[in-house]
Coordinates of C-alpha atoms in Angstrom, one line a residue:
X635 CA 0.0 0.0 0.0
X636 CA 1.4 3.6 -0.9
X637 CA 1.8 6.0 2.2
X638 CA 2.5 10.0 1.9
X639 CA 3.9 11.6 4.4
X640 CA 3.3 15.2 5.0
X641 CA 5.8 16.7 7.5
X642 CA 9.2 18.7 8.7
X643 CA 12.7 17.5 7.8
X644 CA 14.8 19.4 10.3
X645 CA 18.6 19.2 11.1
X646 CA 18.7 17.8 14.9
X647 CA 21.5 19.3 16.8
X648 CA 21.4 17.3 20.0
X649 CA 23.3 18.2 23.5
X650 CA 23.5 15.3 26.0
X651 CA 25.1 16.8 29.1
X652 CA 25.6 15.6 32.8
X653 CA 24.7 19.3 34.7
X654 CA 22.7 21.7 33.4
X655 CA 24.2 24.6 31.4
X656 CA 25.3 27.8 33.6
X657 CA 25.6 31.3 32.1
X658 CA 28.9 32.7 31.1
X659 CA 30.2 29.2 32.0
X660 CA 31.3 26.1 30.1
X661 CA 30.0 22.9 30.5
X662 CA 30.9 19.3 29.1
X663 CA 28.5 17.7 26.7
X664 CA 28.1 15.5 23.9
X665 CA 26.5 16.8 20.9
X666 CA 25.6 15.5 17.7
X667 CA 23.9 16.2 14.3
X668 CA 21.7 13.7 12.8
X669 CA 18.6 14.2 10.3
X670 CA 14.6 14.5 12.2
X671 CA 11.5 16.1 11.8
X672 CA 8.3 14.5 12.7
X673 CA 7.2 14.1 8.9
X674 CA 10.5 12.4 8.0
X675 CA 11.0 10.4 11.1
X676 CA 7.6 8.8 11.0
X677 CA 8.3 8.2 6.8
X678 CA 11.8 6.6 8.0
X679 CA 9.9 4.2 10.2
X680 CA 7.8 3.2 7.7
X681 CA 10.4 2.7 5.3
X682 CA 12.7 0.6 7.3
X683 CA 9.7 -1.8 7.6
X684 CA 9.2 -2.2 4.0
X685 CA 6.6 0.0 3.2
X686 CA 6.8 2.1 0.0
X687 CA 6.5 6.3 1.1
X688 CA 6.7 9.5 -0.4
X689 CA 7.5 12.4 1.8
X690 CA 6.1 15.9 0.8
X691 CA 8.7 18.0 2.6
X692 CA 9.8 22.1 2.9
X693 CA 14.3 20.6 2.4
X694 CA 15.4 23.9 0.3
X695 CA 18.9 23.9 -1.5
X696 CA 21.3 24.6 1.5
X697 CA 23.8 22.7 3.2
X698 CA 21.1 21.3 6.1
X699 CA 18.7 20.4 3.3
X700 CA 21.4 18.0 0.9
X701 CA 22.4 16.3 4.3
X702 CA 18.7 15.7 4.9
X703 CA 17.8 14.7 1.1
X704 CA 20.8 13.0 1.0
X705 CA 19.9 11.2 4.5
X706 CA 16.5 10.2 3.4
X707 CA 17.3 9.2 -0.2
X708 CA 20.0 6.8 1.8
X709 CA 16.8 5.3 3.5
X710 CA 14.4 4.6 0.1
X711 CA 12.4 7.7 1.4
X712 CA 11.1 9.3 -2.1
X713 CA 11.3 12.8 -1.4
X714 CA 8.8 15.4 -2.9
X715 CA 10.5 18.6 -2.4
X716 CA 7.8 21.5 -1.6
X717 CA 10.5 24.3 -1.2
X718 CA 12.0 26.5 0.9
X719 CA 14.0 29.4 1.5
X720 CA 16.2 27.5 4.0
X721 CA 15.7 24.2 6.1
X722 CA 14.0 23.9 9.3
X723 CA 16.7 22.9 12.2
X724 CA 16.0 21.6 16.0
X725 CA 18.4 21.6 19.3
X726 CA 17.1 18.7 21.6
X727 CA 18.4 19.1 25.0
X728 CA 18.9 16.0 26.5
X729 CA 18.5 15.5 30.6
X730 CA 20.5 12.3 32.4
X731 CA 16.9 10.3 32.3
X732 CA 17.4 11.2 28.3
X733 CA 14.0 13.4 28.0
X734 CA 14.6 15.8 26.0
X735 CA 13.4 19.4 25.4
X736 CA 13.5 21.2 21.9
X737 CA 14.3 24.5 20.9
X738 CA 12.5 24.3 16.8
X739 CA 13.2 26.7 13.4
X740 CA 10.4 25.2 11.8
X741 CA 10.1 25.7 8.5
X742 CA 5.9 26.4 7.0
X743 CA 5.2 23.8 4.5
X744 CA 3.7 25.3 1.0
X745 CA 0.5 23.5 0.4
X746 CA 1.9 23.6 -3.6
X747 CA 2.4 20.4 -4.8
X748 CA 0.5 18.4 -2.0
X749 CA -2.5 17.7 -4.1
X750 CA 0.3 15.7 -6.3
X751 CA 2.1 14.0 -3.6
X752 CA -0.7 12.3 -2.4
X753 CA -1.9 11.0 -6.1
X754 CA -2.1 7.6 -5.7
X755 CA -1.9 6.9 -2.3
X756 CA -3.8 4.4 0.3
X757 CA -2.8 6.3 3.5
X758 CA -2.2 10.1 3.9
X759 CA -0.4 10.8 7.3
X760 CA -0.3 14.7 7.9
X761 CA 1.9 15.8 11.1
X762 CA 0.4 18.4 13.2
X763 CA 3.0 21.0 12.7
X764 CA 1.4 21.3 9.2
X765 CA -2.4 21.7 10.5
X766 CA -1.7 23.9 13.4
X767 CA 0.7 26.1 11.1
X768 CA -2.0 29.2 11.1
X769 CA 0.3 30.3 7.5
X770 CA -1.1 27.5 5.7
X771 CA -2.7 25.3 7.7
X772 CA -6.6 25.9 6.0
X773 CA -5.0 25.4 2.9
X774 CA -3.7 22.0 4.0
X775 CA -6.6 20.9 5.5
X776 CA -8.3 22.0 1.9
X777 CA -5.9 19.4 -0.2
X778 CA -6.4 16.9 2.8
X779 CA -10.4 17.3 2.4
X780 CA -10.6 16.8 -1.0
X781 CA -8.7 13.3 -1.4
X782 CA -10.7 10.6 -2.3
X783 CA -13.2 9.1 0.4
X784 CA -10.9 5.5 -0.3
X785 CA -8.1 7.7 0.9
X786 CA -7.2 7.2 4.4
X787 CA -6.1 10.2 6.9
X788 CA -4.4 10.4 9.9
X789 CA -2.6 12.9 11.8
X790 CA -0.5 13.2 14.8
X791 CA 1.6 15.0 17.0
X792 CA 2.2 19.3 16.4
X793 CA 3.3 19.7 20.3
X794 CA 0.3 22.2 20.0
X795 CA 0.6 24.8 23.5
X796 CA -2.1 26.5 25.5
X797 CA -4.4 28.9 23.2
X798 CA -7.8 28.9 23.0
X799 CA -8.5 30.4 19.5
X800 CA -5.1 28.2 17.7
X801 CA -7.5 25.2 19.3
X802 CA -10.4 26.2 17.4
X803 CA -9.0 26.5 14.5
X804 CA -7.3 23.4 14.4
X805 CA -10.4 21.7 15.4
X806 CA -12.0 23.2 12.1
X807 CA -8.9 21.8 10.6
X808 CA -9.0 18.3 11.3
X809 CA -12.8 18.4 10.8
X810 CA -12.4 19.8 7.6
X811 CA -10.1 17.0 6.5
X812 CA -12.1 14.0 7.8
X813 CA -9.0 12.3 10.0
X814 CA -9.3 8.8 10.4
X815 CA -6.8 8.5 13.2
X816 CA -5.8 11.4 15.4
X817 CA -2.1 10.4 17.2
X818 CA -1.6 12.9 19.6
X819 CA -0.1 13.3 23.3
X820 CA -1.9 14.0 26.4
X821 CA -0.9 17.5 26.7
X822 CA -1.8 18.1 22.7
X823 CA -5.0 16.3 23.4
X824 CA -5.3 18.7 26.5
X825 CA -4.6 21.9 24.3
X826 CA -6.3 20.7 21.3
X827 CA -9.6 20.6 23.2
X828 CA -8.6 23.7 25.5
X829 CA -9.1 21.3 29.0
X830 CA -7.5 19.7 31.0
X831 CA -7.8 15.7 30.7
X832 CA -6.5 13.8 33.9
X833 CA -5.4 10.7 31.9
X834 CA -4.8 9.2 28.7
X835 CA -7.8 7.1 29.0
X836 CA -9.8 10.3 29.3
X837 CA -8.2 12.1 26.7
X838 CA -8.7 9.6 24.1
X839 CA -12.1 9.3 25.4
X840 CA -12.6 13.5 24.9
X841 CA -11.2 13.4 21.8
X842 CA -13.6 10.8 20.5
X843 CA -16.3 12.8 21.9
X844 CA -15.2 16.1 20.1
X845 CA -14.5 13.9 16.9
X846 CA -17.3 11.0 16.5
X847 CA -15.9 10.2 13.1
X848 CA -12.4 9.2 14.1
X849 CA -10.4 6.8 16.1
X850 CA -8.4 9.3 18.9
X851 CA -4.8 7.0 20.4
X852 CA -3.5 9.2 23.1
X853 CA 0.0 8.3 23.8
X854 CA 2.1 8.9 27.6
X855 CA 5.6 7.0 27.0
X856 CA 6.1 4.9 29.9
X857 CA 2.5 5.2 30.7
X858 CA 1.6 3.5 27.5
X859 CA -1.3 4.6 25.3
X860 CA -4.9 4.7 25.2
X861 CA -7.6 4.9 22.3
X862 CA -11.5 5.5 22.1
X863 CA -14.1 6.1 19.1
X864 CA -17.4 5.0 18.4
X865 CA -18.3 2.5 21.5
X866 CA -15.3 1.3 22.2
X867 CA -11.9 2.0 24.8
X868 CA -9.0 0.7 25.5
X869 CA -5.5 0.7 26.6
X870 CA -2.1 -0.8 26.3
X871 CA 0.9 -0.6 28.4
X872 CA 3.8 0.6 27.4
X873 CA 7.3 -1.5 27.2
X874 CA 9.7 -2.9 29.4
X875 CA 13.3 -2.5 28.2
X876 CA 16.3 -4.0 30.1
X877 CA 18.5 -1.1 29.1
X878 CA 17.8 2.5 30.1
X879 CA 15.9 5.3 27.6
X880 CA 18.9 6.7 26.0
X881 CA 17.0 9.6 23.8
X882 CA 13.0 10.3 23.7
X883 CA 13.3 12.7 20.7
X884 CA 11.6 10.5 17.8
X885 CA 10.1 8.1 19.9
X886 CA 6.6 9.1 19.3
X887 CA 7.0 9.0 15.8
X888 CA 8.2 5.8 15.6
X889 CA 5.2 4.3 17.5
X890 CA 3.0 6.3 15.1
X891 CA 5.0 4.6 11.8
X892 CA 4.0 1.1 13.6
X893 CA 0.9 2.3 14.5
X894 CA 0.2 2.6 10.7
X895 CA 1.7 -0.5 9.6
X896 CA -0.1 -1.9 11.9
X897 CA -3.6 -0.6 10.5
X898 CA -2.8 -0.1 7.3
X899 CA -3.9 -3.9 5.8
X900 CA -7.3 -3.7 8.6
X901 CA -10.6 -2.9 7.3
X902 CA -11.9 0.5 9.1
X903 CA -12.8 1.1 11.5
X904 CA -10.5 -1.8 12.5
X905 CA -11.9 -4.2 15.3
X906 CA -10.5 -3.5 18.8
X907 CA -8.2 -6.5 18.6
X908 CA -6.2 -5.4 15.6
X909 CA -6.0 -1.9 17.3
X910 CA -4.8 -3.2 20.1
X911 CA -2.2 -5.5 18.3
X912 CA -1.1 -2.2 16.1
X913 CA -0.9 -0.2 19.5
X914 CA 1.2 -2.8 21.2
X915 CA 3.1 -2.9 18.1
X916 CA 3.5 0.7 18.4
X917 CA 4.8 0.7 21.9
X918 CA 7.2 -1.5 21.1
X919 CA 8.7 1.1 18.0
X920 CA 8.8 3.6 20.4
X921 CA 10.6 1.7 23.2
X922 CA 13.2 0.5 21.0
X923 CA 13.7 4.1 19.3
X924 CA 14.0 5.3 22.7
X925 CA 17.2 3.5 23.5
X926 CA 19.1 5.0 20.6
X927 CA 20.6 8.0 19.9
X928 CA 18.6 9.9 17.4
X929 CA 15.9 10.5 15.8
X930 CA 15.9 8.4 13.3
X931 CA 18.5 6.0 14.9
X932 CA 18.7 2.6 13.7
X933 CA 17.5 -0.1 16.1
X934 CA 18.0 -3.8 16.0
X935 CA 15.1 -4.2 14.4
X936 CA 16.0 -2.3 11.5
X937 CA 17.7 -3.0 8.1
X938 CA 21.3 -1.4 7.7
X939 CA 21.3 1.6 5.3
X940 CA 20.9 0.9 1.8

């Protein structure tokens, strides 16, 4: 089945470092440069797991963009190019435990060429970024909208923040576009809806409410995940790993790529034991992705680079 991938390419600069970094001073760290970006992490994933992807993508003709072309093309990822005046970069910031937090240059993805990028394809995924970006997020959601019903949408993640009125118009988004499958945090769920959700059983729950048409997976890392839609809940915990979490950035997207591969062969709305198999097989994505360095680290599970 042929997947398109809407998202960010970034450059991921990424500081691990034992003590926290004091002003005027100089502190020891490790830091690296790798290739991320939700959109191209989650179309990674899927490629290293066989699946055939295109990845509409703002890479523009500087030295960050040919690594991250060059990076992707190394992977089988078929890049569609939507352009740019430069290439979206990210710092992760990496704490002992290896959470992370992210200091983003995002770059706004041109709705130009999407209509073309998804010709053809079974399963859209959109990241969040792309909907919640208020430059050309109605647009998206217009190209989204107007796929064919035998299309199928999904969208995840955007680290959307506190603001009422961004909410509502991302709501109008999604609606607009018909998701299938909404992926999203606790906190985005909590944001998205402008309220605050106690748990990820309740947030997937709300979200189901708010969206009757779609199937809402909430995911909490160690917590594990839970999803709800049309009379039906459940949850799955999350992973056990003999080895310590190394690196959260990417994580999440690599439980959505499973996620999808997961669903992506299921009749919808899938029954609740193939969602449930697809989430656990998500949980274990993300748990393995976790212990690398990266976000689009190679795990044991994956193939070595082409």
């Amino acid at each position: 089945m042929a997947i398109t991938v809407i998202g960010d390419s970034t450059l991921d600069v990424t500081v691990r470092s034992s003590e926290a970094p004091r002003l005027g001073g100089d502190v020891p760290a490790r830091i690296s440069i790798s290739p991320g970006g939700q959109g191209a992490n989650v179309a990674v994933r899927l490629v290293r797991a066989g699946a055939d992807v295109r990845l509409a993508t703002a890479i523009a003709d500087d030295a960050a963009g040919r690594l991250l072309a060059e990076a992707l093309e190394a992977d089988g990822v078929v890049v569609v190019p939507l352009g740019a005046a430069r290439s979206g970069m990210v710092i992760a910031l990496l704490d002992a435990d290896g959470e992370r937090a992210m200091l983003s240059d995002r770059v706004t993805l041109e709705p130009a060429g999407l209509a073309a990028a998804c010709a053809g394809a079974q399963w859209v995924h959109c990241s969040g970024y792309a909907l919640a970006d208020d430059a050309t997020g109605d647009a998206v959601a217009e190209v989204l909208g107007s796929l064919p019903p035998s299309t199928r949408v999904s969208a995840g993640g955007g680290s959307l923040r506190e603001d009422s009125a961004r909410a509502t118009r991302v709501r109008a988004r999604l609606e607009a576009v018909g998701v299938a499958l909404l992926v999203v945090s606790r906190n985005e769920a909590a944001a998205l809806l402008d309220r605050p959700l106690p748990s990820l059983a309740a947030a997937a729950d709300a979200l189901a409410g708010a969206f009757p048409e779609l199937i809402a997976v909430v995911t909490g890392g160690v917590a594990g995940s839970s999803a709800a839609g049309r009379g039906f809940a459940l949850s799955v915990p999350a992973v056990e790993q003999a080895t310590p979490m190394l690196d959260a950035t990417g994580a999440g997207d690599a439980y959505l790529a499973a996620l999808i591969l997961g669903l992506i062969a299921a009749e919808w709305p899938p029954g609740v034991p193939a969602l449930r198999a697809a989430m656990e097989r998500g949980a274990r994505g993300g748990a393995l992705v976790s212990r690398v360095l990266g976000a689009q680290g190679r795990t044991s599970a994956e193939p070595m680079a082409r």
